[in-house]
Coordinates of C-alpha atoms in Angstrom, one line a residue:
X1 CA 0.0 0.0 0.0
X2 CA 1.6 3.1 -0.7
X3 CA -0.2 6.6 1.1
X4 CA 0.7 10.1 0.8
X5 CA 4.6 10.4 1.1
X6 CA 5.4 14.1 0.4
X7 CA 4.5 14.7 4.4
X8 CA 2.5 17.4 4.7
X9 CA 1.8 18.6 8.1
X10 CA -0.7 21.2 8.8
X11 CA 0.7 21.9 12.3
X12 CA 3.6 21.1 15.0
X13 CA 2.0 18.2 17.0
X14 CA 2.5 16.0 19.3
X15 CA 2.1 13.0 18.8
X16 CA 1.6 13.3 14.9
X17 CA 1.4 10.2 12.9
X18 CA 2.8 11.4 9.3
X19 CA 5.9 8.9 9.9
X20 CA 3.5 5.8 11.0
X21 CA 1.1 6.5 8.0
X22 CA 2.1 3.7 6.1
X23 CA 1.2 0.7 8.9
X24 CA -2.0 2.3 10.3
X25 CA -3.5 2.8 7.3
X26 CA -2.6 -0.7 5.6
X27 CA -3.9 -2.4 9.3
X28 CA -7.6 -0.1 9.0
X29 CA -8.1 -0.8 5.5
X30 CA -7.4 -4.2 5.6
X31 CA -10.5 -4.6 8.0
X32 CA -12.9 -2.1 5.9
X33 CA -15.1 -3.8 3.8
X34 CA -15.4 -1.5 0.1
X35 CA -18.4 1.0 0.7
X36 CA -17.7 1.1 4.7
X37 CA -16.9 4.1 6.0
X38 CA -13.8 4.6 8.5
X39 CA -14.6 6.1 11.7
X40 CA -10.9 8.2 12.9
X41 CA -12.5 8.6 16.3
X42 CA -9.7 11.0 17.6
X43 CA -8.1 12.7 14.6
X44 CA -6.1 15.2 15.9
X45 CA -4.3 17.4 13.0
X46 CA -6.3 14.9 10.4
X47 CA -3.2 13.2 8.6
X48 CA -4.6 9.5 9.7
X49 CA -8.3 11.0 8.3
X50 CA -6.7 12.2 4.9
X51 CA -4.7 8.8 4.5
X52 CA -7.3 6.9 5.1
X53 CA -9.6 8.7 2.5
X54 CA -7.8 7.7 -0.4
X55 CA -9.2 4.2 0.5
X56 CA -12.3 4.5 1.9
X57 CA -14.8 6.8 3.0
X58 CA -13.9 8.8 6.6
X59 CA -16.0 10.1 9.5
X60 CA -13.2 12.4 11.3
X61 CA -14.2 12.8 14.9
X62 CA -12.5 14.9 17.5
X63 CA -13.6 17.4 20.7
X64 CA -11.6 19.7 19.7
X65 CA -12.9 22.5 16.7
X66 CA -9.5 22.6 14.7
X67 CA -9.1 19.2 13.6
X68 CA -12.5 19.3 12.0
X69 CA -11.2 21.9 9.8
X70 CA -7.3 20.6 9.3
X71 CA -8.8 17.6 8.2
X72 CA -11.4 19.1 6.2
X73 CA -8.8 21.1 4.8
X74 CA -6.3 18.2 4.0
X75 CA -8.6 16.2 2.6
X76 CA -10.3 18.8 0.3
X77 CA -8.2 22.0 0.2
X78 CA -9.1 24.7 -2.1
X79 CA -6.8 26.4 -4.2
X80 CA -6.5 30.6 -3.8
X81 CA -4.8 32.1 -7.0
X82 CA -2.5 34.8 -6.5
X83 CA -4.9 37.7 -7.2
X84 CA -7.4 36.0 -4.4
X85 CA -4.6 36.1 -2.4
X86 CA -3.3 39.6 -2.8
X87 CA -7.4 40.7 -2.0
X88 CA -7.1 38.9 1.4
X89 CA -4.1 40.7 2.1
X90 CA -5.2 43.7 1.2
X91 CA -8.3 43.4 3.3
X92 CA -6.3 42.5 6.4
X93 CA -4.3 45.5 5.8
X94 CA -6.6 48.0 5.7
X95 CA -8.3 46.1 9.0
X96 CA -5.1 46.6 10.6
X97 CA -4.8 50.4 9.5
X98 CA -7.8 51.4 11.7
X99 CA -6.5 49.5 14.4
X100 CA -2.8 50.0 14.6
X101 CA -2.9 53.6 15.8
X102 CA -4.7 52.9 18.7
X103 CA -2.0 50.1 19.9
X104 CA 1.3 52.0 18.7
X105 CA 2.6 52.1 22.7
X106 CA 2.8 48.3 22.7
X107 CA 4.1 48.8 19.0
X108 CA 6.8 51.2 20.1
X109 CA 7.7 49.2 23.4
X110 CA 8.1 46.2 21.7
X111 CA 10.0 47.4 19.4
X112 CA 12.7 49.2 21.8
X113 CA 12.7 46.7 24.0
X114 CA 13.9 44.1 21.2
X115 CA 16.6 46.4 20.0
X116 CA 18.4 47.0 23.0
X117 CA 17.7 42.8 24.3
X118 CA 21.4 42.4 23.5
X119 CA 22.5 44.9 25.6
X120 CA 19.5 44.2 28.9
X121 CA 17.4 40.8 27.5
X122 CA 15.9 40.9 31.0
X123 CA 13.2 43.6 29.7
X124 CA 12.8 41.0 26.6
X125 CA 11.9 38.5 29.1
X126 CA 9.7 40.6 31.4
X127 CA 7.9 41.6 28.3
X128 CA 6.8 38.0 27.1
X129 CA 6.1 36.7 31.0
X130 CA 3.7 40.0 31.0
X131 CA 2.9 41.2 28.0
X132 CA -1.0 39.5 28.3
X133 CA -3.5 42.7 28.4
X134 CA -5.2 39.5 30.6
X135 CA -3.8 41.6 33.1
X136 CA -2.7 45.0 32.9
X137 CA -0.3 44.5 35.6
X138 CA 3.8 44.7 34.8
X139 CA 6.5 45.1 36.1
X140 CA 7.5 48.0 34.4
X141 CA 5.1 50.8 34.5
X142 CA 5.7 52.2 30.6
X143 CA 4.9 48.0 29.5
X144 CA 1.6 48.4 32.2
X145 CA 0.5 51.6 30.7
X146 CA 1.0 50.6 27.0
X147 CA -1.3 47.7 28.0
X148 CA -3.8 50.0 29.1
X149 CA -4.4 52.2 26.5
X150 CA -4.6 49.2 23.5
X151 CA -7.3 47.5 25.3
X152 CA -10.5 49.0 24.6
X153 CA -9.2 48.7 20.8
X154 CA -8.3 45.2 20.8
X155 CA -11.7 44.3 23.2
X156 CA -14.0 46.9 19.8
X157 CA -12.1 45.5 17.4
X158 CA -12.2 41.6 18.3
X159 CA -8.7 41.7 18.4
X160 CA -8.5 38.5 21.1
X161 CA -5.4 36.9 19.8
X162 CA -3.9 40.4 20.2
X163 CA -5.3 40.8 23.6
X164 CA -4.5 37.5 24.9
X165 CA -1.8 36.2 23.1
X166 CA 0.2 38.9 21.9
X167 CA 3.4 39.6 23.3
X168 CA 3.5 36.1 24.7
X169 CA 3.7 33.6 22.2
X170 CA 4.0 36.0 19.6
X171 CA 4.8 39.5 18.7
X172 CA 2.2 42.0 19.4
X173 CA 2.7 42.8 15.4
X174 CA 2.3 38.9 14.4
X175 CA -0.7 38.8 16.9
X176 CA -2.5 41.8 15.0
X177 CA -1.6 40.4 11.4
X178 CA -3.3 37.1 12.7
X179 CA -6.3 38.8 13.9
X180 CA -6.3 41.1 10.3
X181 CA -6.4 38.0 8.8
X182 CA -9.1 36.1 10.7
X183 CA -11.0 39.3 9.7
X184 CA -10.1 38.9 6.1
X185 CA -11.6 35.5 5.5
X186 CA -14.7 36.7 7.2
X187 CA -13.8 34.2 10.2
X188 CA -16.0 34.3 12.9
X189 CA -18.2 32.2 15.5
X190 CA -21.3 32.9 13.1
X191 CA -19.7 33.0 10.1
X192 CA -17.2 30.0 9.3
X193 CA -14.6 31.1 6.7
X194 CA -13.5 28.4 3.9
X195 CA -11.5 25.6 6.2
X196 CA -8.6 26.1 3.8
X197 CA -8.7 29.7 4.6
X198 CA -8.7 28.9 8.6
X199 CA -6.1 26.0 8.4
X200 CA -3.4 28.2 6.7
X201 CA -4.2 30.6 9.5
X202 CA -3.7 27.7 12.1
X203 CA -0.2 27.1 10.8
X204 CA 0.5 29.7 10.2
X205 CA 0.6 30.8 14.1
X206 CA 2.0 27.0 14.9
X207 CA 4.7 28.1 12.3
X208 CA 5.5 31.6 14.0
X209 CA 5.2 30.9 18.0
X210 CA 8.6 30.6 19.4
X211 CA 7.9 27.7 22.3
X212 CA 9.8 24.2 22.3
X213 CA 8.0 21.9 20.2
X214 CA 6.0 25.1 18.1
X215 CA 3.0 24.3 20.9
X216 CA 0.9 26.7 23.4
X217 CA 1.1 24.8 26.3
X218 CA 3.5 27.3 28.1
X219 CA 5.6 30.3 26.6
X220 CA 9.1 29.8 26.6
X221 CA 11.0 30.8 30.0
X222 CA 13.3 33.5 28.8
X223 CA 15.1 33.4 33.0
X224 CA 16.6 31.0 34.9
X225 CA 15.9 29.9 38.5
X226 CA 17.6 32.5 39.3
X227 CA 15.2 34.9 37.6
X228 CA 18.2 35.7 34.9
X229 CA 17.2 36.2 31.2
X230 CA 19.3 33.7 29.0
X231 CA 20.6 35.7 26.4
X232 CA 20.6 32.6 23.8
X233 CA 17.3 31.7 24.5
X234 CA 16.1 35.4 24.2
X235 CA 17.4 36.1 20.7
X236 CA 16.2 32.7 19.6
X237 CA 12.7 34.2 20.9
X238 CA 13.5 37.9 18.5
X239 CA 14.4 36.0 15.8
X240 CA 11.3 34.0 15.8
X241 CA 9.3 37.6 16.3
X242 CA 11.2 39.1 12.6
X243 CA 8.5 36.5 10.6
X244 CA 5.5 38.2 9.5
X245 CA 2.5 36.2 9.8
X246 CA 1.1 37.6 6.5
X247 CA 4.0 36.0 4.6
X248 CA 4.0 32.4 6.2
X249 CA 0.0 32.8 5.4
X250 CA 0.6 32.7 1.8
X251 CA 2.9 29.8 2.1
X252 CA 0.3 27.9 3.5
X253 CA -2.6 28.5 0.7
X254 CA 0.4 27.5 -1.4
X255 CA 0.8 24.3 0.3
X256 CA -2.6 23.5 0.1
X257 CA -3.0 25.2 -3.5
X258 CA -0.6 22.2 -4.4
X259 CA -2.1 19.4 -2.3
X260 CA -4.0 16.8 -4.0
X261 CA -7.7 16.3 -2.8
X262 CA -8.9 12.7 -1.2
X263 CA -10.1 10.2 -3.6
X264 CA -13.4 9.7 -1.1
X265 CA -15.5 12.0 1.1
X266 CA -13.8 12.9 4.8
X267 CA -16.6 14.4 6.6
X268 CA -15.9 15.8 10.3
X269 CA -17.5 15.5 13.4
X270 CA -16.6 17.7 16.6
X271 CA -17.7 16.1 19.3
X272 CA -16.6 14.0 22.4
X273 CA -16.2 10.2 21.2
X274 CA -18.7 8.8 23.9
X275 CA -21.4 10.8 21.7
X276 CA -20.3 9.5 18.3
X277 CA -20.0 5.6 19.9
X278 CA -23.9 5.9 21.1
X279 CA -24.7 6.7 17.0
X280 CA -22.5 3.9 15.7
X281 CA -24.5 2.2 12.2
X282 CA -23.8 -0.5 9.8
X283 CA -22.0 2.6 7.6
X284 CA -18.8 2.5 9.3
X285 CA -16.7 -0.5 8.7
X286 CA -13.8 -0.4 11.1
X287 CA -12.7 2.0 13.8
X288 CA -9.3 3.7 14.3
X289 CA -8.5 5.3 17.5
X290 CA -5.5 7.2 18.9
X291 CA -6.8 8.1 22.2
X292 CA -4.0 10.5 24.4
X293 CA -1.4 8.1 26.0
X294 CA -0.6 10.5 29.0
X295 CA -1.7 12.9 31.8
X296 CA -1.1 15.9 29.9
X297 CA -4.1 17.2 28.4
X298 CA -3.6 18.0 24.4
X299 CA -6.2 20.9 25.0
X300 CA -3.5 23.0 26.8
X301 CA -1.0 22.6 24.0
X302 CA -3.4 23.9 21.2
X303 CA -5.6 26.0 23.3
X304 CA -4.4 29.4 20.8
X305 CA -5.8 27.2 18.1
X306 CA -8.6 26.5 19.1
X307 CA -9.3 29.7 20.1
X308 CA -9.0 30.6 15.8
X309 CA -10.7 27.5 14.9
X310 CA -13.6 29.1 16.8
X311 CA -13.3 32.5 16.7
X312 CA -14.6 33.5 19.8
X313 CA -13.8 34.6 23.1
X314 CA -13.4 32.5 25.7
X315 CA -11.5 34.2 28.3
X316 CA -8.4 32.5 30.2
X317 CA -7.9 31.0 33.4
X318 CA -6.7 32.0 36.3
X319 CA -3.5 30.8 38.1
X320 CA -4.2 28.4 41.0
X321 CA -4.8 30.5 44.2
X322 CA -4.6 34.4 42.5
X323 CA -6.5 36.6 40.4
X324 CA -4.1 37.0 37.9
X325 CA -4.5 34.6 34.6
X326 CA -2.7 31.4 34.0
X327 CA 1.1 31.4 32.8
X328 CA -0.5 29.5 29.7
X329 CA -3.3 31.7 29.2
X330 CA -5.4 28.6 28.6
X331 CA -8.8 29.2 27.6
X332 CA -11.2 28.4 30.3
X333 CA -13.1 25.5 30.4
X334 CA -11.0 23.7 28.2
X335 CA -11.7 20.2 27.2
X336 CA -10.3 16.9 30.1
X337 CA -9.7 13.9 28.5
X338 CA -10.7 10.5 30.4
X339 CA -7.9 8.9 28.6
X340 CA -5.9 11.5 30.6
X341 CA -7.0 10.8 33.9
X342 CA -5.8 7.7 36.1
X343 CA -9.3 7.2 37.7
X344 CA -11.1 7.7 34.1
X345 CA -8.8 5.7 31.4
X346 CA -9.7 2.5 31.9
X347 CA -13.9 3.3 32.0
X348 CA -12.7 5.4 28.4
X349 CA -11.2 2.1 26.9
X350 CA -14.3 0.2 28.3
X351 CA -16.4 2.7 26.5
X352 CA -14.9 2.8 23.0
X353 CA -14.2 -1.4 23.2
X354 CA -17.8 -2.0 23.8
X355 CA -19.2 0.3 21.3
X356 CA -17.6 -1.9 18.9
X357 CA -18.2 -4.8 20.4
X358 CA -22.0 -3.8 20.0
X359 CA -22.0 -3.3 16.5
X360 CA -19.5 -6.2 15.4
X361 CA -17.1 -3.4 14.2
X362 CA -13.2 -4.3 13.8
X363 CA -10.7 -2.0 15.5
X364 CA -7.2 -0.4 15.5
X365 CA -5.7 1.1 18.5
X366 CA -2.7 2.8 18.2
X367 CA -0.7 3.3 22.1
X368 CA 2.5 4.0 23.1
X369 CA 4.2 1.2 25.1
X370 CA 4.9 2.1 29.2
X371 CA 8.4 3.1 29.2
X372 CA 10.7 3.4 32.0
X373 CA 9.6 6.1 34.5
X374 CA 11.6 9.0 36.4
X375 CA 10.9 10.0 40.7
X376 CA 8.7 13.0 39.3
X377 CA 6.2 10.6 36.7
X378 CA 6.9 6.7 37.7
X379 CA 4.5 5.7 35.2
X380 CA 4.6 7.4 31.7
X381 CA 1.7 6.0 30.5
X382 CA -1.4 5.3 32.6
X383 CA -2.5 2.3 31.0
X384 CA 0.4 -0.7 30.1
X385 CA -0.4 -2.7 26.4
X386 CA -0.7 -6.1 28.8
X387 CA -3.9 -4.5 30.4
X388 CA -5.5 -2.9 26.9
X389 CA -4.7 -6.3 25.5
X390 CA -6.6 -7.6 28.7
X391 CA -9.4 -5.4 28.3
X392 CA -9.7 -5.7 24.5
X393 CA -9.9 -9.6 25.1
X394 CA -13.2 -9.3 27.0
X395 CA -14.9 -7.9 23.7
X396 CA -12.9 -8.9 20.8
X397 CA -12.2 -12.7 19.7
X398 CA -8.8 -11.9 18.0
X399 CA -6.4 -9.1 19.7
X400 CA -3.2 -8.4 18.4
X401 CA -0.3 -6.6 19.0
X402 CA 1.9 -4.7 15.7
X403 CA 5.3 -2.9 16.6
X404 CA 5.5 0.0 14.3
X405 CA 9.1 -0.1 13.5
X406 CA 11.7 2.4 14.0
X407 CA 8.6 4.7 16.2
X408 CA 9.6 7.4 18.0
X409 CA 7.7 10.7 20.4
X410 CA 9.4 14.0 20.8
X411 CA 9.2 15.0 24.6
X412 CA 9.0 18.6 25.1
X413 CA 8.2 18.6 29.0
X414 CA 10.6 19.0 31.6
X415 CA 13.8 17.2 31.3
X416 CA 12.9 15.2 34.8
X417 CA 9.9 13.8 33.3
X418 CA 11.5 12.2 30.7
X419 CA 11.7 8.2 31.1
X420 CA 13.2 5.8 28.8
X421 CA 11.2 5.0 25.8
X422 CA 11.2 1.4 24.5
X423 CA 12.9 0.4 21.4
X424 CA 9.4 0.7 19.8
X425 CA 7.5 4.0 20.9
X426 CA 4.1 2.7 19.1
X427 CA 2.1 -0.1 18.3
X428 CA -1.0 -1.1 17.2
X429 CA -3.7 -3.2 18.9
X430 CA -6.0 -5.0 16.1
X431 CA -8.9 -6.4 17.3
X432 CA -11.6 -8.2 15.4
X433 CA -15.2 -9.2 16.9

């Protein structure tokens, strides 16, 4: 079987399954009958669903909004020609003209700041710890009053990534050419824009945020224990901030301007998979699920995503015990997985093994083997393959277990939760009824 091999990926992810593409999709369409329809019950950033699609027919089904439209856009992109392009650009610029004067302070601090970071980074880094108008506190009362005065802009002009996000994960000037564009493709929470249109916006801000791994789950930390700014780490951080978000936007309608639709029909679902199980038919054929392997929950890692997949407001969180917002600005109430939760996880395999089981449906699961732990995360995994394998053995009448060769997982936490992976990072449990 050969699938897509020129690796496109619509965003940095964890866990992302362009390199496995090959075994997964061979294992699920092995098992669908021709005319069955593949349910991808956790789809993520949609490279399983558009695999899959140039052999069968896909249900893509994920909680979270922008995987509906990265797979929507993988698996049927439109094509923009350059004199489309140029009129979305145009439109964000003149958006950003009637904004831009009432946010030059941030502008202007920004600016001077990031000029003279080789000389005192520490102001660089007080800048992206603060830099939220969340909160219009700072350190610094020039950053605090700049805050001030672009807020009732950026709250008139629906300016949230701006207001939430700029400064932090990106420039306030990347933040406000996001937002121009969101405006430009007539995104919003009642109007839904082309899903080409949003998913080149979508990586286009996974493309320009300067965090380890390209994800939101925290921004970088520009000081030591110590409270030092690291001078490396800082102009790493300015160099990301020289990328206009305009220009990596029309590389991505490029990409997908040369991507090749799906030979059959991906159609998306958003929605929590205990929903989707309940309405299982005799369409779909066989079931593919990645379900999240650890405790972290992937909705703080794309929460800035999801918040342009959307296009609304959700307000952020608040630090544990103060009124200030979180250090990740996460949005508030943000999706939990069960699959991340000790007590939960094995009730969530229960729930998607006997939703199968049910309708006679074949399944593959793809998991990451328990590797060996570290004092602060014993176990890296909160359920081993032995006790899936167990579990999958009370509903199925054939369970195997596939190493996916050569597998791997990037680990972007803290250095003292990293355990040892095994030789193989993945595998795939098949189950037939």
């Amino acid at each position: 079987m050969v699938t897509d091999s020129r690796g496109f990926r619509p965003i940095h992810y964890l866990g992302n399954k362009l390199r496995h593409l090959e075994p997964i999709v061979s294992a699920v369409v092995d098992l669908t009958p021709p005319g069955r329809m593949v349910l991808d019950l956790f789809a993520g950033s949609g490279v399983v669903s558009r695999g899959l699609a140039n052999y069968r027919p896909v249900f893509s089904v994920d909680v979270q909004a922008y995987s509906a439209v990265l797979a929507t856009a993988l698996s049927h992109p439109c094509r923009y020609d350059h004199t489309e392009r140029q009129r979305i650009i145009a439109t964000a610029r003149q958006w950003l003209g009637h904004v831009r004067g009432g946010v030059s302070a941030l502008l202007e601090y920004e600016s001077a700041v990031s000029q003279e970071a080789s000389r005192n980074p520490q102001r660089f880094a007080l800048l992206v710890e603060e830099g939220s108008t969340a909160s219009l506190t700072a350190t610094e009362p020039e950053l605090a009053h700049a805050k001030a005065t672009a807020l009732p802009i950026l709250s008139d002009s629906g300016a949230t990534l701006t207001r939430y996000y700029g400064g932090v994960y990106f420039s306030y000037a990347q933040a406000l050419e996001l937002d121009a564009l969101i405006f430009a493709i007539g995104h919003s929470s009642t109007s839904p824009a082309n899903a080409t249109l949003v998913a080149s916006v979508l990586g286009t801000a996974s493309d320009l945020v300067a965090t380890v791994g390209s994800h939101f789950a925290q921004p970088s930390r520009l000081r030591d224990k110590a409270g030092l700014a690291k001078p490396g780490t800082v102009a790493q951080a300015i160099r990301a901030r020289e990328r206009t978000a305009f220009a990596v936007f029309e590389q991505w309608l490029q990409r997908y301007a040369d991507l090749e639709p799906v030979k059959y029909r991906c159609a998306t679902i958003t929605s929590d998979f205990r929903t989707v199980l309940e309405t299982l038919d005799d369409s779909v054929g066989a079931i593919y699920a990645d379900p999240p392997y650890t405790r972290d929950h992937y909705s703080r890692f794309y929460h800035v995503l999801e918040t342009i997949a959307l296009a609304d407001d959700p307000g952020v969180t608040l630090a544990p015990g103060t009124s200030g917002p979180s250090r990740g600005l996460y949005r508030t109430q943000r999706h939990q997985s069960p699959f991340s939760i000790r007590t939960e996880v094995a009730e969530a395999f229960d729930a998607v093994f006997s939703a199968a089981h049910r309708r006679q449906i074949p399944l593959v699961l793809s998991y990451s083997p328990q590797g060996g732990g570290t004092t602060a995360r014993p176990e890296t995994r909160l359920m081993t393959i032995e006790r899936i394998v167990k579990k999958a053995e009370e509903y199925f009448t054939s369970v195997d277990v596939r190493d996916i060769e050569d597998s791997s997982h990037s680990r972007f936490n803290r250095a003292e939760l990293h355990g040892v992976l095994p030789a193989n990072a993945e595998v795939l449990v098949v189950a037939r009824p």
